[in-house]
Amino acid sequence: MILTVTLNAALDLTYRVPHLVPHASHRVREVTERPGGKGLNVARVLGALGFRTTVTGFVGGETGRVLRALLAANAEAETGKEGAEGPAGGGTPRVTDALVQVAGRTRRTVGVVDETTGDTTQLNEPGPHITPEEWDGFLTVYRELLGRGPAAVALCGSLPPGVPVGAYATLVREARTARIPVLLDTSGEPLRRGLAARPDIVKPNAEELAGITGTAEPLRAARAAQRRGAHAVAASLGADGMLLVAQDGAWSAAVPERLAGNPTGAGDSAVAGLLSGLAEDLPWPDRLARAVALSAATVRSPVAGEFDEATYAQLLPSVRVRKAETP
Amino acid sequence: MILTVTLNAALDLTYRVPHLVPHASHRVREVTERPGGKGLNVARVLGALGFRTTVTGFVGGETGRVLRALLAANAEAETGKEGAEGPAGGGTPRVTDALVQVAGRTRRTVGVVDETTGDTTQLNEPGPHITPEEWDGFLTVYRELLGRGPAAVALCGSLPPGVPVGAYATLVREARTARIPVLLDTSGEPLRRGLAARPDIVKPNAEELAGITGTAEPLRAARAAQRRGAHAVAASLGADGMLLVAQDGAWSAAVPERLAGNPTGAGDSAVAGLLSGLAEDLPWPDRLARAVALSAATVRSPVAGEFDEATYAQLLPSVRVRKAETP
């Protein structure tokens, strides 16, 4: 089992409109609702790859109720699948809900897809306020989940109001104490603090990496982030693929051709790729190849945030992994 | 009691963002949720004026549950008010929930307020699909509510999918059979069909009126709508105030000065003004003055769709009502 943590889970709404014009009134042609927040996206990709995943974090209110119902419905759909392949086997739900109920309301995000331009405009509600008691309650659940011996744990996304800014540092330390490999995917001060707790992997994008290191050149910045505490730094560089700096080497990887498409969720798919490789104890270059292929298959998918399985299978062998050299 | 019907009720969300830029990602600074759909807005204004109102229409899903909870919370807040004035008296909830539960999910509307420009961009979800059985169930409830002898009934807004296009014609006929004065506020084909059933008042805006009559000149168009069946036509003309054509005369009314502000809900406030005057059997010019003053007090309110009570009290005596002449 792989554990993913989403402290600021969301109910993701996608609205399709013919053309978004500020100050106008629009009829939404199609509404899609799905569980959102980085860790829940990572779990969905891992589930599609055949891995059993447990999701935790905070959930509350009517929006939280919808989120949990959608998770349960997805799990039921997966259980019903014939001849499921991969490590989870058939007949078992691949995503288990271990979210912690809070008094506040789970936030919504609204992605408005302009059918004329293909662009998405994103509106993200603030998360619910978490009380100190709720944070303590979460820590108890988290320790209990670590005690079940997950193959890896991923800590994903922003912090809702009320959660201490050092939250990820605490969660990284707990995982390391339990000897569970831990990946951190966040930004700003929570990332800066989390780094100091020595996570096994951090997965910033180029902008987040530059933000915490003050260095725009990715390899230099990744090495700087490593010096600040991360055992390995996997930086996603958009269309340029990914860069990985580990204890025993540094590699860059990309698909042979630049892909057009929607980058929503590409970073979460990359995290799923890294985690799946970590869970199977693959060498770093193979983990990186998975992350890059999954990320590219997500950009190419017609549905935002989903990855295209056929595209993934086709892209994986074509990913070029090269030793990276200090510039 | 005044009855308002909102077949396509909504949970209205207002998002405040610093500046809306298509294709960008936005942090929503503030989220407001409230019961929406024209008939529910009319009921809120009537409640603030001190009238007891019963609301009906369709409601369903988690969004419907939130809508009903907000209605109940508002009713409780009203009940708690000291020294409530007006026909409802104190100690009684002014808006009573008689909504009909359906299997589908109540739609959301999202109004995105750009704090830089002050503009609102509106995103309206489609309504839930109503089955023939649900429509029949509604008709039973509607007849029962008419049997309680409301002072007036208002039929407001668009039709959700599945409801027959002649729905308002049916509801107008039922009200007339029960000898309850009926006001219709809708557009397009539902308005065209509803007119033929001879409602007491229709309240189109200039555009809706032109759409069904093919005449852009408001007085000519109002007379044309009257010939098609309405006993009285009250047309809202935006900043130009309102025009009313009844059996015994025609009047136009406006506030002395043009007002800047947000026109959201101004039409619903006008309907509330007309209904309150109808319930108290005021002469037409007085009803029109109320409608115009409430509408203007809504445009001037800092909160979209609410009316400012002090502005209303100040504007009411200043409204100029004039006999309208055929051009």
XYZ file of C-alpha atoms in Angstrom:
654
model
C 0.000 0.000 0.000
C 1.123 3.554 -0.779
C -0.106 6.378 1.469
C -0.857 9.837 0.105
C -1.608 12.859 2.314
C -3.743 15.757 1.028
C -4.222 18.277 3.828
C -6.075 20.703 1.538
C -8.295 18.248 -0.370
C -10.816 19.758 -2.782
C -13.914 19.009 -4.740
C -12.755 19.782 -8.279
C -15.441 21.131 -10.598
C -14.821 21.435 -14.324
C -17.137 23.782 -16.243
C -17.144 23.698 -20.038
C -18.313 26.976 -21.596
C -18.373 27.946 -25.298
C -16.116 30.974 -24.656
C -15.174 32.712 -21.405
C -15.677 36.484 -21.555
C -15.065 38.503 -18.368
C -18.145 40.430 -17.170
C -20.509 38.289 -19.323
C -23.021 35.647 -18.229
C -22.322 32.063 -19.319
C -24.352 28.916 -19.544
C -22.178 26.032 -18.390
C -22.606 23.224 -20.939
C -21.156 20.444 -18.865
C -20.240 20.052 -15.196
C -17.791 17.411 -13.970
C -17.132 16.809 -10.253
C -14.234 14.793 -8.937
C -12.082 14.365 -5.856
C -9.205 16.850 -6.047
C -6.079 18.023 -4.320
C -2.630 16.738 -5.298
C -2.522 13.621 -3.099
C -5.937 12.454 -4.321
C -4.831 12.972 -7.934
C -1.647 10.979 -7.260
C -3.752 8.167 -5.735
C -6.019 8.055 -8.786
C -3.010 7.650 -11.113
C -1.461 4.999 -8.832
C -4.809 3.181 -8.796
C -4.922 3.212 -12.584
C -1.398 1.743 -12.601
C -2.663 -1.059 -10.354
C -1.290 0.070 -6.987
C -3.315 0.012 -3.793
C -3.341 3.446 -2.227
C -4.708 4.869 1.008
C -5.595 8.558 1.056
C -5.680 10.741 4.121
C -6.000 14.441 4.920
C -8.963 16.582 5.960
C -12.528 16.478 4.682
C -15.703 18.252 5.847
C -19.068 19.790 5.005
C -21.400 18.961 2.131
C -18.568 19.325 -0.396
C -16.566 16.813 1.650
C -19.519 14.449 1.631
C -19.657 14.639 -2.185
C -15.879 14.082 -2.358
C -16.119 10.920 -0.221
C -19.105 9.626 -2.209
C -17.130 10.071 -5.451
C -14.119 8.262 -3.942
C -16.373 5.388 -2.852
C -18.038 5.216 -6.285
C -14.627 5.122 -8.008
C -13.466 2.375 -5.641
C -16.591 0.353 -6.402
C -16.069 0.790 -10.157
C -12.456 -0.431 -9.766
C -13.502 -3.457 -7.690
C -15.918 -4.466 -10.428
C -13.203 -4.478 -13.103
C -12.439 -7.885 -14.608
C -8.861 -9.183 -14.689
C -7.294 -6.149 -13.057
C -3.548 -6.203 -13.546
C -0.721 -4.864 -11.439
C 0.261 -5.185 -7.805
C -3.243 -4.657 -6.372
C -4.831 -7.604 -8.173
C -8.524 -7.702 -9.007
C -11.417 -7.526 -6.597
C -9.911 -4.974 -4.196
C -10.625 -1.253 -4.183
C -7.419 0.506 -5.159
C -8.032 3.753 -3.327
C -8.992 3.463 0.352
C -10.507 6.477 2.095
C -8.787 7.283 5.411
C -9.655 10.993 5.356
C -10.219 12.731 8.684
C -13.534 14.541 9.227
C -13.343 18.211 10.316
C -15.956 20.838 11.152
C -14.999 23.129 8.237
C -16.092 22.705 4.652
C -13.844 21.118 2.024
C -12.950 23.772 -0.563
C -14.060 23.675 -4.179
C -11.899 24.448 -7.165
C -13.550 25.498 -10.423
C -11.720 24.961 -13.717
C -13.485 26.839 -16.507
C -12.623 25.282 -19.873
C -13.047 27.672 -22.795
C -14.146 25.462 -25.693
C -13.051 28.061 -28.247
C -9.460 28.524 -27.083
C -9.020 25.272 -25.143
C -7.650 27.299 -22.201
C -8.602 26.662 -18.579
C -9.225 29.458 -16.057
C -8.812 28.244 -12.503
C -10.655 29.520 -9.399
C -9.500 27.977 -6.121
C -11.477 28.494 -2.914
C -9.534 28.823 0.332
C -9.502 25.660 2.463
C -11.401 25.177 5.728
C -9.897 26.433 8.976
C -8.309 23.522 10.864
C -8.343 23.741 14.669
C -5.359 22.631 16.809
C -7.518 19.678 18.040
C -8.233 18.618 14.448
C -4.525 18.796 13.593
C -3.729 16.621 16.650
C -6.463 14.180 15.591
C -4.892 13.966 12.149
C -1.452 13.225 13.603
C -2.903 10.259 15.515
C -4.491 8.856 12.338
C -1.274 9.476 10.362
C 0.847 7.572 12.906
C -1.636 4.710 12.846
C -1.465 4.598 9.015
C 2.367 4.641 9.087
C 2.134 1.708 11.506
C 0.463 -0.327 8.752
C 3.789 -0.235 6.874
C 3.058 1.551 3.587
C 5.692 1.075 0.863
C 5.943 4.880 0.659
C 4.181 8.041 1.743
C 3.595 11.171 -0.348
C 2.871 14.548 1.293
C 1.141 16.723 -1.270
C -0.057 20.253 -1.834
C -0.791 23.409 0.111
C -1.728 23.730 3.789
C -5.239 24.823 4.771
C -5.553 27.748 7.229
C -4.782 26.807 10.848
C -2.322 24.005 10.069
C 1.160 24.911 11.395
C 3.574 26.013 8.649
C 5.996 23.332 9.871
C 3.346 20.610 9.360
C 5.225 18.824 6.593
C 8.450 18.861 8.599
C 6.551 17.047 11.377
C 5.033 14.524 8.929
C 8.419 13.908 7.251
C 10.039 13.247 10.629
C 7.288 10.831 11.663
C 7.680 8.891 8.407
C 11.464 8.737 8.737
C 11.143 7.544 12.343
C 8.809 4.785 11.077
C 11.367 4.042 8.299
C 8.830 4.712 5.532
C 10.257 6.426 2.419
C 8.670 9.884 2.149
C 8.133 12.192 -0.849
C 7.260 15.871 -0.381
C 5.476 17.903 -3.070
C 4.648 21.401 -1.882
C 5.937 24.954 -2.246
C 7.034 28.082 -0.369
C 7.625 28.067 3.363
C 6.055 24.601 3.976
C 8.578 23.203 1.431
C 11.469 25.139 2.943
C 10.643 23.788 6.419
C 9.900 20.304 5.132
C 13.295 20.101 3.394
C 15.092 20.556 6.707
C 13.400 17.374 8.010
C 15.276 15.384 5.320
C 12.584 13.818 3.086
C 13.700 11.030 0.716
C 12.433 12.920 -2.339
C 11.140 16.408 -2.995
C 9.374 17.139 -6.278
C 9.301 20.895 -6.924
C 8.686 22.450 -10.336
C 11.242 24.886 -11.755
C 9.503 27.913 -10.249
C 9.127 26.383 -6.764
C 12.769 25.271 -6.887
C 13.952 28.756 -7.867
C 11.726 30.212 -5.136
C 13.375 28.319 -2.307
C 16.969 28.301 -3.601
C 17.177 31.673 -5.363
C 18.795 29.915 -8.342
C 17.064 29.753 -11.726
C 19.432 27.168 -13.287
C 17.693 23.833 -12.511
C 20.729 21.570 -11.821
C 22.391 24.130 -9.537
C 19.049 24.758 -7.801
C 18.385 21.018 -7.356
C 21.837 20.539 -5.785
C 21.122 23.512 -3.502
C 17.804 21.959 -2.433
C 19.645 18.693 -1.784
C 22.143 20.477 0.459
C 19.198 21.889 2.402
C 18.155 18.384 3.363
C 16.426 16.358 0.627
C 18.055 13.009 -0.169
C 16.863 13.331 -3.765
C 15.397 16.217 -5.724
C 13.140 15.515 -8.716
C 12.379 18.764 -10.511
C 9.671 18.924 -13.168
C 10.663 21.304 -15.959
C 7.451 21.421 -17.987
C 8.018 20.588 -21.645
C 11.740 20.034 -20.896
C 10.940 16.896 -18.892
C 12.492 16.238 -15.492
C 15.780 16.495 -13.679
C 16.737 14.192 -10.825
C 19.575 14.700 -8.379
C 20.110 11.759 -5.999
C 22.957 10.678 -3.701
C 24.463 8.428 -6.381
C 24.039 10.534 -9.491
C 22.038 13.055 -11.468
C 19.885 12.437 -14.536
C 17.641 14.346 -16.872
C 14.847 12.776 -18.855
C 12.372 13.854 -21.518
C 10.119 12.412 -24.175
C 11.599 12.652 -27.693
C 9.037 15.179 -28.946
C 7.405 18.130 -27.267
C 3.735 17.439 -26.674
C 0.836 19.827 -27.007
C -2.007 19.459 -24.532
C -3.272 20.373 -21.095
C -0.608 20.327 -18.353
C -3.201 20.058 -15.513
C -2.194 17.171 -13.252
C 1.088 16.461 -15.082
C 3.029 17.122 -11.862
C 0.773 14.773 -9.868
C 1.285 12.036 -12.463
C 5.039 12.549 -12.157
C 4.769 12.045 -8.382
C 2.789 8.834 -8.995
C 5.537 7.635 -11.352
C 8.281 8.318 -8.789
C 6.283 6.625 -6.006
C 5.485 3.527 -8.065
C 9.192 3.146 -8.872
C 10.068 3.706 -5.217
C 7.514 1.082 -4.110
C 9.051 -1.430 -6.547
C 12.609 -0.397 -5.612
C 13.532 0.412 -9.216
C 16.813 2.207 -10.004
C 16.535 6.030 -10.236
C 16.694 6.251 -14.054
C 13.705 3.877 -14.325
C 11.696 5.859 -11.772
C 12.468 9.027 -13.697
C 11.416 7.419 -17.005
C 8.064 6.421 -15.480
C 7.509 9.893 -14.062
C 8.265 11.553 -17.406
C 6.131 9.139 -19.456
C 3.163 9.433 -17.079
C 3.469 13.186 -17.027
C 3.528 13.357 -20.842
C 0.600 10.902 -21.105
C -1.363 13.248 -18.821
C -0.608 16.315 -20.961
C -1.832 14.387 -23.997
C -5.025 13.066 -22.380
C -8.304 14.521 -23.617
C -9.550 14.662 -19.990
C -7.674 17.159 -17.787
C -5.677 15.429 -15.033
C -6.225 11.892 -16.332
C -3.438 9.996 -18.079
C -3.904 8.118 -21.296
C -2.870 4.493 -20.656
C -2.083 3.684 -24.313
C 0.011 6.858 -24.639
C 1.881 5.940 -21.449
C 2.657 2.416 -22.692
C 3.860 3.848 -25.991
C 5.929 6.684 -24.497
C 7.659 4.771 -21.668
C 10.239 2.977 -23.870
C 10.939 6.196 -25.793
C 11.912 8.330 -22.770
C 15.550 9.421 -23.031
C 17.356 9.388 -19.684
C 20.794 11.048 -19.671
C 23.406 11.636 -16.966
C 23.184 15.283 -15.978
C 26.388 17.277 -15.596
C 27.031 20.251 -13.385
C 26.930 23.290 -15.683
C -48.887 34.785 2.563
C -47.307 35.291 -0.866
C -46.246 32.207 -2.825
C -43.184 32.253 -5.099
C -42.313 29.412 -7.488
C -38.703 28.777 -8.532
C -38.587 25.685 -10.747
C -34.863 26.128 -11.440
C -33.638 27.052 -7.941
C -29.882 27.415 -7.487
C -27.183 27.562 -4.895
C -25.601 30.946 -5.688
C -21.867 31.183 -5.006
C -20.088 34.526 -5.072
C -16.307 34.434 -5.470
C -14.271 37.571 -4.866
C -10.940 37.582 -6.732
C -8.391 40.415 -6.963
C -8.622 40.443 -10.794
C -10.095 37.882 -13.201
C -7.715 36.983 -16.033
C -8.805 34.255 -18.481
C -6.412 31.268 -18.567
C -4.812 32.230 -15.224
C -5.141 30.571 -11.814
C -6.893 32.571 -9.081
C -7.073 32.348 -5.325
C -10.630 33.105 -4.296
C -10.440 35.567 -1.380
C -13.978 35.172 -0.150
C -16.786 32.689 -0.842
C -20.458 33.511 -0.164
C -23.211 30.901 -0.554
C -26.884 31.726 -0.645
C -30.216 30.411 -1.916
C -30.682 31.552 -5.522
C -33.075 31.514 -8.433
C -35.480 34.405 -9.090
C -38.372 33.255 -6.883
C -36.080 32.733 -3.896
C -34.582 36.204 -4.414
C -38.085 37.707 -4.583
C -39.008 35.906 -1.340
C -35.900 37.287 0.402
C -36.845 40.864 -0.553
C -40.480 40.317 0.486
C -39.269 38.901 3.796
C -37.111 41.996 4.361
C -40.202 44.148 3.648
C -42.038 42.199 6.352
C -44.198 39.891 4.212
C -44.633 36.201 4.911
C -43.660 34.187 1.869
C -43.749 30.494 0.989
C -41.266 29.268 -1.592
C -41.727 26.209 -3.777
C -40.009 24.647 -6.792
C -37.513 21.795 -7.071
C -34.542 21.015 -4.883
C -32.148 18.016 -4.809
C -28.695 16.634 -4.121
C -26.036 17.976 -1.769
C -26.326 21.471 -3.251
C -30.075 21.344 -2.547
C -29.345 20.285 1.012
C -27.093 23.342 1.470
C -29.755 25.594 -0.090
C -32.414 24.336 2.347
C -30.064 24.674 5.321
C -29.360 28.307 4.338
C -33.105 29.006 3.989
C -33.706 27.512 7.439
C -30.836 29.518 8.947
C -32.200 32.762 7.416
C -35.694 31.964 8.723
C -34.262 31.380 12.197
C -32.346 34.675 12.067
C -35.550 36.492 11.035
C -37.582 34.837 13.815
C -35.059 36.061 16.339
C -35.359 39.706 15.221
C -36.771 42.083 17.803
C -39.708 44.303 16.917
C -40.130 43.097 13.366
C -42.400 45.443 11.457
C -44.744 44.889 8.558
C -47.512 42.399 7.820
C -45.655 39.294 9.070
C -45.167 40.626 12.599
C -42.325 39.441 14.816
C -41.578 35.905 15.939
C -42.618 34.164 12.705
C -40.243 32.980 9.998
C -40.935 35.094 6.932
C -39.826 32.586 4.312
C -41.335 29.093 4.581
C -39.687 26.245 2.660
C -42.198 24.228 0.597
C -39.656 23.072 -1.992
C -40.189 19.650 -3.596
C -37.363 17.122 -3.351
C -36.160 15.571 -6.647
C -33.522 12.966 -7.527
C -31.357 15.413 -9.538
C -28.917 17.900 -8.075
C -29.787 21.589 -7.624
C -27.590 23.663 -9.935
C -24.940 26.068 -8.743
C -24.324 29.521 -10.144
C -20.920 31.140 -9.663
C -20.599 34.934 -9.762
C -16.945 35.941 -9.954
C -16.491 39.492 -8.670
C -13.373 41.198 -10.019
C -12.233 43.472 -7.182
C -10.199 45.621 -9.577
C -12.952 46.444 -12.078
C -15.999 45.727 -9.892
C -17.431 43.598 -12.728
C -19.121 40.235 -12.170
C -18.616 37.257 -14.489
C -21.464 34.787 -14.197
C -21.279 30.991 -14.677
C -24.632 29.187 -14.508
C -24.807 25.400 -14.306
C -27.669 23.661 -16.104
C -30.510 22.554 -13.810
C -31.284 18.957 -12.825
C -33.398 16.793 -15.133
C -36.980 16.659 -13.855
C -38.923 13.444 -14.558
C -42.629 13.454 -15.551
C -43.419 11.905 -12.120
C -41.545 14.717 -10.351
C -43.433 17.332 -12.392
C -46.742 15.655 -11.455
C -45.664 15.593 -7.819
C -44.926 19.315 -7.996
C -48.375 20.069 -9.463
C -49.996 18.316 -6.494
C -47.972 20.408 -4.028
C -48.682 23.603 -6.020
C -52.452 22.983 -5.947
C -52.279 22.322 -2.222
C -50.385 25.613 -1.684
C -52.919 27.547 -3.816
C -55.606 26.007 -1.603
C -54.086 27.840 1.377
C -55.199 31.089 -0.246
C -52.007 33.087 -0.845
C -52.492 36.814 -1.520
C -50.557 36.360 -4.773
C -48.337 33.882 -6.567
C -45.182 34.670 -8.555
C -43.824 32.239 -11.183
C -40.170 33.031 -11.681
C -37.223 32.146 -13.870
C -36.148 29.501 -16.363
C -37.368 25.910 -16.609
C -35.012 23.039 -15.747
C -34.624 20.245 -18.338
C -37.564 17.843 -18.471
C -40.219 20.349 -17.383
C -42.768 20.887 -20.222
C -42.289 24.180 -22.082
C -45.941 24.964 -21.347
C -45.353 24.576 -17.592
C -46.021 28.216 -16.747
C -49.217 28.237 -18.819
C -50.424 25.313 -16.663
C -49.412 27.058 -13.418
C -51.047 30.347 -14.506
C -54.311 28.515 -15.325
C -54.321 26.706 -11.967
C -53.826 30.010 -10.122
C -56.579 31.733 -12.080
C -58.954 28.832 -11.424
C -58.164 29.202 -7.712
C -58.724 33.013 -8.083
C -55.200 33.834 -6.885
C -53.532 36.828 -8.643
C -50.531 35.516 -10.593
C -47.353 37.247 -11.786
C -45.102 35.654 -14.422
C -41.403 36.532 -14.756
C -39.679 34.389 -17.351
C -38.475 34.660 -20.965
C -38.600 33.070 -24.412
C -41.003 30.260 -25.239
C -42.123 29.641 -21.603
C -43.132 33.355 -21.462
C -44.856 33.207 -24.860
C -46.893 30.162 -23.782
C -47.523 31.555 -20.303
C -48.933 34.815 -21.754
C -51.678 32.916 -23.571
C -52.921 31.584 -20.206
C -53.730 35.224 -19.196
C -51.576 35.972 -16.127
C -52.470 39.078 -14.089
C -48.998 40.579 -14.530
C -45.955 39.733 -16.627
C -42.615 41.374 -15.784
C -40.271 41.110 -18.777
C -37.198 43.291 -19.244
C -36.820 45.298 -22.462
C -34.919 42.528 -24.223
C -37.376 39.766 -23.255
C -40.276 41.969 -24.292
C -38.703 42.691 -27.687
C -37.949 38.971 -28.067
C -41.578 37.882 -27.791
C -43.228 40.830 -29.536
C -40.660 41.711 -32.222
C -41.012 45.382 -31.206
C -38.123 47.329 -29.672
C -40.194 50.374 -28.608
C -41.209 49.527 -25.006
C -44.758 50.971 -24.896
C -45.756 49.443 -28.240
C -44.186 46.137 -27.170
C -45.962 46.188 -23.781
C -49.306 46.769 -25.489
C -48.528 43.910 -27.882
C -47.760 41.623 -24.921
C -51.016 42.708 -23.316
C -52.954 41.786 -26.484
C -51.328 38.340 -26.316
C -53.005 37.728 -22.963
C -51.435 39.503 -19.979
C -53.820 41.690 -17.984
C -50.912 43.973 -17.080
C -47.363 44.252 -18.403
C -44.637 45.697 -16.177
C -41.464 46.127 -18.204
C -38.166 46.865 -16.493
C -36.041 49.206 -18.611
C -32.760 49.202 -16.686
C -31.603 52.704 -15.784
C -34.736 54.129 -17.469
C -36.938 52.691 -14.712
C -40.146 50.819 -15.494
C -43.156 50.982 -17.731
C -46.548 49.591 -16.747
C -49.470 48.933 -19.052
C -52.672 47.848 -17.241
C -56.353 47.665 -18.212
C -57.064 51.129 -16.808
C -53.985 53.059 -17.861
C -50.276 53.131 -18.615
C -47.522 54.673 -16.477
C -43.783 55.035 -16.533
C -41.683 55.547 -13.442
C -38.047 56.248 -12.618
C -35.886 57.556 -9.820
C -34.822 61.210 -10.329
C -31.138 60.380 -10.824
C -29.431 57.551 -12.613
C -27.701 55.256 -10.126
C -24.381 53.543 -10.499
C -24.037 50.062 -8.994
C -24.587 46.360 -9.556
C -27.857 45.512 -11.361
C -27.827 41.853 -10.122
C -31.229 41.093 -8.608
C -32.765 44.476 -9.530
C -35.450 42.692 -11.588
C -36.267 40.360 -8.684
C -36.630 43.329 -6.338
C -39.004 44.936 -8.856
C -41.127 41.760 -8.799
C -41.181 41.891 -4.985
C -42.329 45.515 -5.160
C -45.163 44.688 -7.572
C -46.248 41.693 -5.471
C -46.220 43.613 -2.198
C -48.445 46.282 -3.785
C -50.698 43.601 -5.234
C -51.010 41.891 -1.838
C -52.005 45.216 -0.257
C -54.299 46.098 -3.170
C -52.528 49.405 -3.828
C -53.299 51.410 -7.001
C -51.004 50.670 -9.976
C -48.907 53.863 -9.709
C -48.034 53.012 -6.086
C -47.074 49.452 -6.997
C -44.880 50.802 -9.764
C -43.223 53.302 -7.401
C -42.393 50.499 -4.951
C -40.976 48.347 -7.738
C -38.778 51.164 -9.046
C -37.542 52.239 -5.592
C -36.718 48.651 -4.566
C -34.975 48.015 -7.843
C -32.868 51.160 -7.483
C -32.090 50.357 -3.823
C -30.803 46.959 -5.010
C -28.527 48.496 -7.655
C -27.079 50.751 -4.952
C -26.580 48.014 -2.369
C -22.976 47.025 -1.623
C -24.052 43.327 -1.569
C -25.162 41.966 -4.968
C -28.878 41.096 -5.008
C -29.676 42.642 -1.601
C -31.530 45.928 -1.305
C -30.485 48.725 0.950
C -33.407 49.509 3.316
C -32.348 53.081 4.034
C -31.900 53.812 0.310
C -35.343 52.316 -0.365
C -37.016 54.493 2.298
C -35.252 57.553 0.920
C -35.961 56.813 -2.768
C -39.635 55.776 -2.508
C -41.088 59.299 -2.132
C -38.808 60.597 -4.901
C -39.957 58.167 -7.623
C -41.654 60.061 -10.466
C -44.656 58.220 -11.883
C -46.075 59.651 -15.122
C -48.952 58.668 -17.386
C -47.442 57.012 -20.441
C -48.735 57.949 -23.876
C -48.773 55.844 -26.979
C -45.934 57.081 -29.152
